[in-house]
Coordinates of C-alpha atoms and ligand atoms in Angstrom, one line a residue:
M1 CA 14.8 106.6 96.8
K2 CA 18.0 108.4 95.8
S3 CA 17.8 110.2 92.4
S4 CA 19.8 108.6 89.6
I5 CA 19.6 111.3 87.0
M6 CA 19.6 115.1 87.2
V7 CA 18.0 117.0 84.3
I8 CA 19.1 120.6 84.3
F9 CA 16.9 123.1 82.5
G10 CA 19.2 126.1 81.7
G11 CA 21.8 123.5 81.0
S12 CA 24.1 125.8 79.0
G13 CA 23.6 128.7 81.4
D14 CA 26.0 130.5 83.8
L15 CA 24.8 128.7 87.0
T16 CA 25.3 125.3 85.5
K17 CA 28.9 126.1 84.6
R18 CA 29.8 128.1 87.7
K19 CA 28.1 126.1 90.4
L20 CA 26.1 123.0 89.4
M21 CA 28.8 121.1 87.5
P22 CA 31.6 121.8 90.0
S23 CA 29.3 120.7 92.8
L24 CA 28.2 117.6 91.0
F25 CA 31.8 116.8 90.2
N26 CA 32.5 117.1 93.9
L27 CA 29.8 114.6 94.8
F28 CA 30.9 112.3 92.0
K29 CA 34.5 112.3 93.1
K30 CA 33.6 111.5 96.7
G31 CA 31.4 108.6 95.5
R32 CA 28.2 110.3 96.8
L33 CA 26.2 109.8 93.7
T34 CA 24.5 106.5 92.7
D35 CA 26.8 104.2 90.6
D36 CA 24.6 104.7 87.6
F37 CA 24.2 108.5 88.0
K38 CA 23.7 110.6 84.9
I39 CA 23.3 114.3 84.1
L40 CA 21.2 115.5 81.3
A41 CA 21.6 119.2 80.5
A42 CA 18.8 120.7 78.4
G43 CA 18.9 124.1 76.8
R44 CA 18.3 126.2 73.8
T45 CA 21.9 126.4 72.7
E46 CA 22.8 124.0 69.9
N47 CA 25.2 121.4 71.3
N48 CA 25.8 117.7 71.1
N49 CA 27.2 115.5 73.9
E50 CA 30.8 116.1 72.7
T51 CA 30.7 119.8 72.3
F52 CA 28.9 120.2 75.6
R53 CA 31.3 118.0 77.5
A54 CA 34.2 120.0 76.0
S55 CA 32.6 123.2 77.3
I56 CA 32.1 121.7 80.7
N57 CA 35.7 120.6 80.7
E58 CA 36.7 124.2 80.1
S59 CA 34.5 125.6 82.8
L60 CA 35.6 123.0 85.4
K61 CA 39.2 124.2 84.8
L62 CA 38.0 127.7 85.6
F63 CA 35.7 127.1 88.5
L64 CA 37.3 124.1 90.4
P65 CA 40.1 125.0 92.8
N66 CA 43.5 123.8 91.4
E67 CA 43.9 121.1 94.1
E68 CA 40.6 119.5 92.9
Q69 CA 41.6 119.3 89.2
N70 CA 42.2 115.7 88.4
E71 CA 42.3 114.8 84.7
T72 CA 41.2 111.2 85.1
Q73 CA 38.3 111.9 87.4
I74 CA 37.2 114.8 85.2
E75 CA 37.2 112.5 82.2
R76 CA 35.1 109.9 84.0
F77 CA 32.7 112.7 85.2
L78 CA 32.3 114.1 81.7
S79 CA 31.3 110.7 80.4
I80 CA 28.1 110.7 82.6
I81 CA 27.0 114.1 81.1
F82 CA 24.5 114.3 78.2
Y83 CA 23.1 117.2 76.3
H84 CA 19.7 117.7 74.8
S85 CA 18.9 120.8 72.6
M86 CA 15.3 122.0 73.1
D87 CA 13.2 125.0 73.8
P88 CA 12.0 124.5 77.4
S89 CA 9.1 126.9 76.8
N90 CA 7.7 124.7 73.9
M91 CA 5.5 121.9 75.0
N92 CA 6.1 120.1 71.7
D93 CA 9.8 119.6 72.6
Y94 CA 9.0 117.5 75.7
D95 CA 8.3 114.2 73.9
S96 CA 11.9 114.1 72.6
L97 CA 13.1 115.0 76.1
K98 CA 11.2 112.0 77.5
D99 CA 12.7 109.7 74.9
K100 CA 16.1 110.9 75.8
L101 CA 15.5 110.6 79.5
W102 CA 14.2 107.0 79.2
D103 CA 17.0 106.2 76.9
I104 CA 19.7 107.4 79.4
A105 CA 18.0 106.6 82.7
G106 CA 15.3 104.1 82.1
K107 CA 11.8 104.3 83.4
K108 CA 12.3 104.0 87.1
G109 CA 11.2 107.5 87.5
D110 CA 13.7 108.6 90.1
Y111 CA 14.4 111.8 88.2
L112 CA 15.7 115.1 89.7
Y113 CA 14.8 118.2 87.7
Y114 CA 16.8 121.3 88.3
L115 CA 15.1 124.6 87.1
A116 CA 18.0 127.0 86.5
T117 CA 16.2 129.1 84.0
P118 CA 14.7 132.6 84.2
P119 CA 11.7 132.4 86.6
S120 CA 9.2 133.0 83.8
L121 CA 9.8 129.4 82.7
Y122 CA 8.9 128.0 86.2
E123 CA 5.3 128.6 85.1
I124 CA 5.8 126.4 82.0
I125 CA 8.3 123.6 82.7
P126 CA 6.3 121.7 85.4
L127 CA 3.2 121.6 83.2
C128 CA 5.2 120.3 80.3
L129 CA 6.7 117.6 82.4
K130 CA 3.3 116.6 83.4
S131 CA 1.9 116.7 79.9
V132 CA 4.3 113.9 78.9
G133 CA 4.0 112.0 82.2
I134 CA 7.5 112.4 83.5
N135 CA 6.5 114.1 86.8
T136 CA 6.7 110.7 88.4
K137 CA 5.9 110.2 92.1
N138 CA 9.6 109.4 92.8
S139 CA 10.8 112.5 91.0
R140 CA 11.9 115.7 92.7
V141 CA 12.3 119.3 91.4
I142 CA 14.8 121.9 92.6
V143 CA 13.7 125.5 91.8
E144 CA 16.4 128.3 91.8
K145 CA 15.8 131.7 93.2
P146 CA 14.4 134.2 92.5
F147 CA 11.2 132.3 93.1
G148 CA 8.9 134.6 91.0
Y149 CA 9.2 138.3 90.6
D150 CA 6.7 139.3 93.2
L151 CA 4.0 137.9 95.5
E152 CA 1.5 137.3 92.7
S153 CA 3.9 135.4 90.4
A154 CA 5.3 133.4 93.4
K155 CA 1.8 132.3 94.2
R156 CA 1.2 131.4 90.6
V157 CA 4.5 129.4 90.4
N158 CA 3.6 127.6 93.6
S159 CA 0.2 126.6 92.4
I160 CA 1.6 125.5 89.0
L161 CA 4.3 123.4 90.7
K162 CA 1.7 121.8 92.9
E163 CA -0.3 120.8 89.8
S164 CA 2.6 118.6 88.8
F165 CA 4.3 117.7 92.1
E166 CA 3.5 117.2 95.8
E167 CA 5.0 119.8 98.2
N168 CA 7.5 117.2 99.5
Q169 CA 8.8 116.8 95.9
I170 CA 9.5 120.5 95.5
Y171 CA 12.9 121.9 96.7
R172 CA 13.2 125.7 96.6
I173 CA 16.8 126.3 96.9
D174 CA 18.6 129.2 98.6
H175 CA 22.3 128.3 98.5
F176 CA 23.1 130.5 101.5
L177 CA 21.4 127.8 103.7
G178 CA 23.9 125.3 102.4
K179 CA 26.8 127.2 103.8
E180 CA 28.3 125.7 106.9
T181 CA 28.6 129.2 108.5
V182 CA 25.0 129.9 107.9
Q183 CA 23.9 126.6 109.5
N184 CA 26.3 127.5 112.3
I185 CA 24.1 130.4 113.3
L186 CA 21.7 127.8 114.6
A187 CA 24.4 126.0 116.5
F188 CA 25.7 129.2 117.9
R189 CA 22.4 130.3 119.2
F190 CA 20.8 127.0 120.3
A191 CA 23.8 124.9 121.3
N192 CA 25.1 127.5 123.8
G193 CA 23.3 128.5 126.9
I194 CA 25.1 131.8 127.3
F195 CA 23.8 133.8 124.3
E196 CA 20.1 133.1 124.2
P197 CA 19.2 134.9 127.4
L198 CA 20.7 138.1 125.9
W199 CA 19.2 137.5 122.5
N200 CA 16.3 140.0 122.7
R201 CA 15.2 143.6 122.8
N202 CA 16.4 144.1 126.4
Y203 CA 20.1 143.5 125.5
I204 CA 20.5 143.9 121.8
E205 CA 20.4 147.4 120.3
R206 CA 20.6 146.7 116.6
V207 CA 21.6 144.0 114.1
E208 CA 23.5 144.6 110.9
I209 CA 23.5 142.1 108.1
T210 CA 25.9 142.8 105.2
A211 CA 26.5 140.6 102.1
V212 CA 28.5 142.5 99.5
E213 CA 30.7 141.7 96.6
N214 CA 33.7 143.3 94.8
L215 CA 32.6 142.3 91.4
G216 CA 30.0 143.6 89.0
I217 CA 27.5 141.6 87.2
G218 CA 29.8 140.0 84.6
D219 CA 28.0 138.3 81.8
R220 CA 24.7 138.2 83.7
G221 CA 23.4 141.6 82.4
R222 CA 20.3 140.2 80.8
F223 CA 19.3 138.3 84.0
Y224 CA 20.4 141.0 86.4
D225 CA 18.8 144.0 84.7
S226 CA 15.4 142.5 85.0
T227 CA 16.1 141.3 88.6
G228 CA 18.1 143.8 90.7
A229 CA 19.5 143.4 94.2
L230 CA 16.2 143.1 96.0
R231 CA 15.1 140.1 94.0
D232 CA 18.6 138.6 93.6
M233 CA 19.9 138.8 97.2
V234 CA 17.5 140.4 99.7
Q235 CA 14.2 138.7 99.2
N236 CA 15.9 135.3 99.7
H237 CA 19.5 135.1 101.0
L238 CA 19.5 138.1 103.3
I239 CA 16.0 137.7 104.7
Q240 CA 16.9 134.1 105.3
L241 CA 19.9 135.2 107.4
L242 CA 17.6 137.6 109.3
A243 CA 15.3 134.7 110.0
L244 CA 18.1 132.6 111.5
V245 CA 19.1 135.5 113.8
A246 CA 15.6 136.4 114.8
M247 CA 13.8 133.0 115.0
E248 CA 12.5 131.3 118.1
P249 CA 14.2 128.0 119.0
P250 CA 12.4 125.3 117.0
V251 CA 11.0 122.4 119.1
A252 CA 13.1 120.1 116.9
F253 CA 15.4 120.4 114.0
N254 CA 13.2 118.9 111.4
E255 CA 11.6 120.2 108.2
S256 CA 8.3 121.2 109.7
E257 CA 9.4 122.7 113.0
F258 CA 12.4 124.6 111.6
R259 CA 10.5 125.9 108.6
N260 CA 7.5 126.9 110.8
E261 CA 9.8 129.2 112.8
V262 CA 11.2 130.8 109.6
V263 CA 7.7 131.5 108.4
K264 CA 6.8 133.1 111.8
V265 CA 9.7 135.5 111.4
Y266 CA 8.6 136.5 107.9
K267 CA 5.1 137.0 109.1
S268 CA 6.4 139.2 111.9
L269 CA 8.2 141.6 109.7
A270 CA 6.6 145.0 110.3
P271 CA 5.3 146.2 106.9
I272 CA 7.1 149.4 105.8
K273 CA 4.5 152.1 105.2
P274 CA 4.7 153.7 101.7
E275 CA 5.6 157.1 103.3
D276 CA 8.5 155.5 105.2
I277 CA 10.0 153.7 102.2
P278 CA 12.2 156.7 101.1
S279 CA 13.8 157.0 104.6
R280 CA 14.2 153.3 105.2
V281 CA 15.1 151.8 101.9
V282 CA 18.1 153.2 100.0
R283 CA 18.9 151.9 96.5
G284 CA 22.0 152.6 94.5
Q285 CA 23.7 151.7 91.2
Y286 CA 27.4 151.6 90.6
I287 CA 29.0 154.1 88.3
A288 CA 32.3 154.0 86.5
S289 CA 35.4 154.5 88.6
E290 CA 39.0 153.6 88.9
R291 CA 40.1 151.1 91.6
D292 CA 43.2 149.2 92.7
G293 CA 45.6 151.8 91.4
G294 CA 44.0 153.0 88.2
R295 CA 42.1 149.9 87.0
K296 CA 39.1 151.3 85.1
I297 CA 35.7 149.8 86.2
K298 CA 32.7 150.1 84.0
G299 CA 29.5 151.7 85.4
Y300 CA 26.5 149.4 85.6
R301 CA 24.8 151.0 82.6
E302 CA 27.8 150.3 80.4
E303 CA 27.7 146.5 81.2
K304 CA 26.8 144.1 78.4
N305 CA 23.0 143.5 78.0
V306 CA 22.1 146.3 80.4
H307 CA 19.8 149.1 79.3
P308 CA 21.7 152.4 79.0
D309 CA 19.1 154.1 81.1
S310 CA 18.6 151.2 83.5
H311 CA 17.1 152.0 86.9
T312 CA 17.9 148.5 88.3
E313 CA 19.5 148.7 91.8
T314 CA 22.9 147.1 92.3
F315 CA 22.9 148.2 96.0
L316 CA 20.2 148.1 98.6
A317 CA 20.2 149.0 102.2
L318 CA 17.1 148.6 104.4
K319 CA 15.9 149.1 107.9
L320 CA 13.5 146.5 109.1
F321 CA 11.7 145.6 112.3
V322 CA 10.5 142.3 113.6
S323 CA 7.3 142.9 115.4
N324 CA 7.1 140.4 118.2
W325 CA 7.8 140.1 121.9
R326 CA 11.5 139.3 121.5
W327 CA 12.4 142.0 118.9
D328 CA 10.0 144.9 119.1
G329 CA 11.8 148.2 118.5
V330 CA 15.2 146.6 117.6
P331 CA 16.2 147.7 114.1
F332 CA 17.6 145.2 111.7
Y333 CA 19.7 146.7 109.0
I334 CA 20.3 144.8 105.8
R335 CA 22.7 145.7 103.0
T336 CA 23.9 144.2 99.8
G337 CA 25.8 145.5 96.8
K338 CA 27.9 144.8 93.7
Q339 CA 31.2 146.4 93.0
M340 CA 31.9 147.2 96.7
P341 CA 35.4 147.3 98.2
T342 CA 35.6 143.6 99.1
K343 CA 33.5 140.4 99.1
V344 CA 32.3 139.7 102.6
S345 CA 29.1 138.5 104.3
E346 CA 28.6 138.9 108.0
I347 CA 26.2 139.6 110.8
V348 CA 27.0 142.2 113.5
V349 CA 25.0 142.1 116.7
Y350 CA 25.4 145.3 118.7
F351 CA 24.5 144.9 122.4
R352 CA 23.2 147.8 124.4
P353 CA 25.8 150.0 126.1
T354 CA 26.3 149.7 129.8
P355 CA 23.8 151.9 131.6
H356 CA 26.5 153.8 133.5
K357 CA 29.9 154.7 132.3
L358 CA 32.4 154.1 135.1
F359 CA 35.7 154.2 133.3
S360 CA 37.2 156.4 130.8
S361 CA 37.9 154.8 127.5
R362 CA 40.2 155.6 124.6
Q363 CA 38.6 157.6 121.9
E364 CA 38.6 154.8 119.3
C365 CA 37.0 152.5 121.7
P366 CA 33.3 151.7 120.8
E367 CA 31.3 151.5 124.0
Q368 CA 29.2 148.6 122.9
N369 CA 29.9 144.9 122.9
Q370 CA 29.6 143.4 119.5
L371 CA 29.2 139.9 118.3
I372 CA 30.3 139.3 114.7
I373 CA 29.3 136.2 112.9
R374 CA 31.4 136.0 109.7
I375 CA 29.7 134.0 107.0
Q376 CA 32.6 134.4 104.5
P377 CA 35.6 134.8 104.0
N378 CA 37.8 134.1 107.0
E379 CA 34.8 132.3 108.5
G380 CA 34.3 132.5 112.2
A381 CA 33.0 134.6 115.0
V382 CA 34.3 137.4 117.2
L383 CA 33.0 138.7 120.5
K384 CA 34.3 142.2 121.3
F385 CA 34.5 143.3 124.9
D386 CA 36.2 145.9 127.0
I387 CA 39.3 145.3 129.2
K388 CA 41.4 147.5 131.4
V389 CA 44.4 148.8 129.6
P390 CA 47.4 147.7 131.8
G391 CA 49.2 150.4 133.6
S392 CA 48.3 153.4 135.8
G393 CA 44.9 155.0 135.4
F394 CA 41.7 153.2 134.5
D395 CA 41.4 153.3 130.7
V396 CA 39.4 150.6 129.1
K397 CA 39.8 149.3 125.6
Q398 CA 37.8 147.0 123.3
V399 CA 39.5 143.7 122.4
P400 CA 38.3 140.7 120.3
M401 CA 37.8 137.1 121.4
E402 CA 37.7 135.2 118.3
F403 CA 37.2 131.8 116.7
T404 CA 38.0 131.1 113.1
Y405 CA 37.4 127.8 111.3
D406 CA 41.1 127.5 110.5
K407 CA 41.4 126.3 114.1
L408 CA 39.3 123.3 113.2
G409 CA 41.5 122.6 110.2
G410 CA 39.3 124.8 107.9
L411 CA 35.9 124.2 106.5
P412 CA 35.1 121.1 104.5
S413 CA 35.7 121.7 100.8
E414 CA 32.1 120.9 99.8
D415 CA 30.3 124.0 98.6
A416 CA 26.8 125.0 99.5
Y417 CA 25.4 123.6 96.3
S418 CA 26.9 120.1 96.8
K419 CA 25.4 120.0 100.2
L420 CA 21.9 121.0 99.1
I421 CA 21.9 118.9 95.9
E422 CA 22.8 115.9 98.0
D423 CA 20.2 116.6 100.6
C424 CA 17.6 116.8 97.8
M425 CA 18.7 113.5 96.3
N426 CA 18.3 112.0 99.7
G427 CA 14.8 113.5 100.2
E428 CA 15.9 115.9 103.0
S429 CA 14.1 119.2 102.7
V430 CA 14.8 121.0 106.0
L431 CA 17.3 123.4 104.3
F432 CA 14.9 124.3 101.5
T433 CA 12.3 127.0 101.5
R434 CA 8.7 126.1 101.9
S435 CA 6.0 127.7 99.7
D436 CA 4.4 129.7 102.6
A437 CA 7.9 131.1 103.4
V438 CA 8.4 132.3 99.9
E439 CA 5.0 133.9 99.8
A440 CA 5.4 135.6 103.3
S441 CA 8.7 137.0 102.2
W442 CA 7.3 138.5 99.0
A443 CA 4.3 139.8 100.9
F444 CA 6.8 142.0 102.8
F445 CA 8.8 143.2 99.8
D446 CA 5.9 143.7 97.4
P447 CA 5.0 147.2 98.6
I448 CA 8.6 148.4 98.1
I449 CA 8.7 147.0 94.5
E450 CA 5.3 148.6 93.8
M451 CA 6.4 152.0 95.1
W452 CA 9.6 151.9 93.0
K453 CA 7.5 151.0 90.0
N454 CA 4.8 153.7 90.5
S455 CA 6.7 156.6 92.0
K456 CA 9.1 158.5 89.9
N457 CA 10.4 160.4 92.9
I458 CA 12.2 157.6 94.7
P459 CA 15.9 158.2 94.2
L460 CA 18.4 155.8 92.8
Y461 CA 21.8 156.9 94.0
G462 CA 25.0 156.4 91.9
Y463 CA 28.0 155.2 93.8
P464 CA 31.5 154.9 92.4
A465 CA 32.4 151.2 91.8
G466 CA 34.7 150.1 94.7
T467 CA 33.1 152.2 97.4
W468 CA 30.7 151.3 100.2
G469 CA 27.6 152.4 98.3
P470 CA 25.6 155.7 98.5
L471 CA 26.4 157.8 101.6
E472 CA 22.6 158.1 102.0
S473 CA 22.6 154.5 103.2
N474 CA 24.2 155.7 106.5
A475 CA 21.2 158.0 107.2
I476 CA 19.0 154.9 107.7
I477 CA 21.0 153.9 110.8
E478 CA 19.5 155.4 114.0
G479 CA 21.4 157.6 116.4
G480 CA 23.8 159.1 113.8
K481 CA 25.7 155.8 113.7
N482 CA 27.2 154.3 110.5
W483 CA 27.4 150.9 109.0
T484 CA 30.2 148.7 110.1
N485 CA 32.3 148.3 107.0
P486 CA 34.1 144.9 107.3
C487 CA 37.6 144.1 106.2
K488 CA 38.5 140.9 104.4
N489 CA 40.0 139.6 107.6
L490 CA 37.8 139.0 110.6
I491 CA 40.4 139.8 113.2
D492 CA 43.6 141.9 113.4
T493 CA 41.9 144.6 111.4
D494 CA 43.0 147.4 113.7
L495 CA 46.3 148.1 112.1
Y496 CA 45.3 147.7 108.5
C497 CA 42.2 146.6 106.7
E498 CA 42.7 144.2 103.8
L499 CA 40.1 144.6 101.2
Ligands
LIG1 C1 23.6 134.4 94.0 C2 23.3 135.7 93.2 O1 22.4 133.9 94.4 O2 24.4 134.7 95.0 C3 24.6 136.4 92.8 O3 22.5 135.5 92.1 C4 25.6 136.5 93.9 O4 24.4 137.7 92.2 C5 25.7 135.2 94.7 O5 26.8 136.9 93.4 C6 26.5 135.3 95.9 O6 26.7 134.1 96.5 P1 28.1 133.7 97.3 O7 27.8 132.3 97.7 O8 29.2 133.8 96.3 O9 28.2 134.7 98.3

């Protein structure tokens, strides 16, 4: 049964304005919601329907691309939005929520709840919904990341959710999985016969996964300072990318087979021994600097709602191993950071060098083949290989063979959230994270968090905003090599690199 109302907890929050409303508008405009679809935003901020609609009108202007702004459609969309002021942590406030819900959507029970609140409320909201009987069997619940703060809290949230909903009603969202280019990793690997035979420890030397941004934390200081890069990006988005690169081919692309393979990867992550954490995990925090010709950028500790002595990491680089037959000994390097030179997410697969060097090569020519899967921007893929430089002698040079989505007319304009919200409304859960996956991922990261908490000697390196993070992060790469620092463009980056 397709959901006919979405109740958003955290309705006046940043995620609702930046992502959820634009995505719902997208679905609305394309006629992909039910005819009677409604949105009920619930939150602590005092609002009524009119003031809330006006604020969403403003934020749609900010967050929708110009070509998608259409006054008439926006007017119609705003009319399906309602607001309910309440304290989601207070069980007594749920009777009035139920009345409002029944009033707007009736008692069919096809409700979709979206938990876009701080994770501490995930332990309360499901029980409150149950207490007033609106956890109906046709309802669904989407839970935002980070799913808990650590393994223990994730287990607690899982068991609390399961007191109110069945596992097939629970949708743990990781919006990276809604991106076309992330889903394409599966097509790239499993729809082509030529890569998979090379996709293992015999032919791959290392894998780098980078997802960095050129902005700071904006207005999210309160959330970010208690979260940090590990919980915000690594434990979910980046480890999910690693899973797609490292997983075995699923028997079928369905919710159980695909998600079983993801869990297997998480369970194969070799635990990092406490004594290895300092040399394999590098954390950093941006400090004030000037960029783009003199523009002053605040340091993290000067951001709004951030503690002036905060030790929260805004950059994290790690070296991981997947202990199984396919990957034993192959390092996977993962890196994320705020206030870096550009916004880019990509995966670089380095193949092993040829065993014997027959030809001379120009100095700048790396001797390894590389496959770059670009998640964003300039979405596409590049395979780098060597050719003979025309002319006398036998110099070889590395050249790119590339595909970018422009060649297919660009990517569809739906964003990742629209895709996943629609999947959830249709009851399709394959692209959502299962409870055992969340727990297996936390089980891997818990010792790192523990060590940071308990040991005062683990350094937090400052890096000037607008740089590629602490230089110490290069030291985790084996063989004296460095990270591949991507340009905004995927190709034609040799002459100049646009950031
Ligand atoms: C979110 C994080 O999950 O992902 C943000 O909370 C981050 O801190 C964002 O900026 C990045 O997503 P995208 O799709 O813009 O790369």
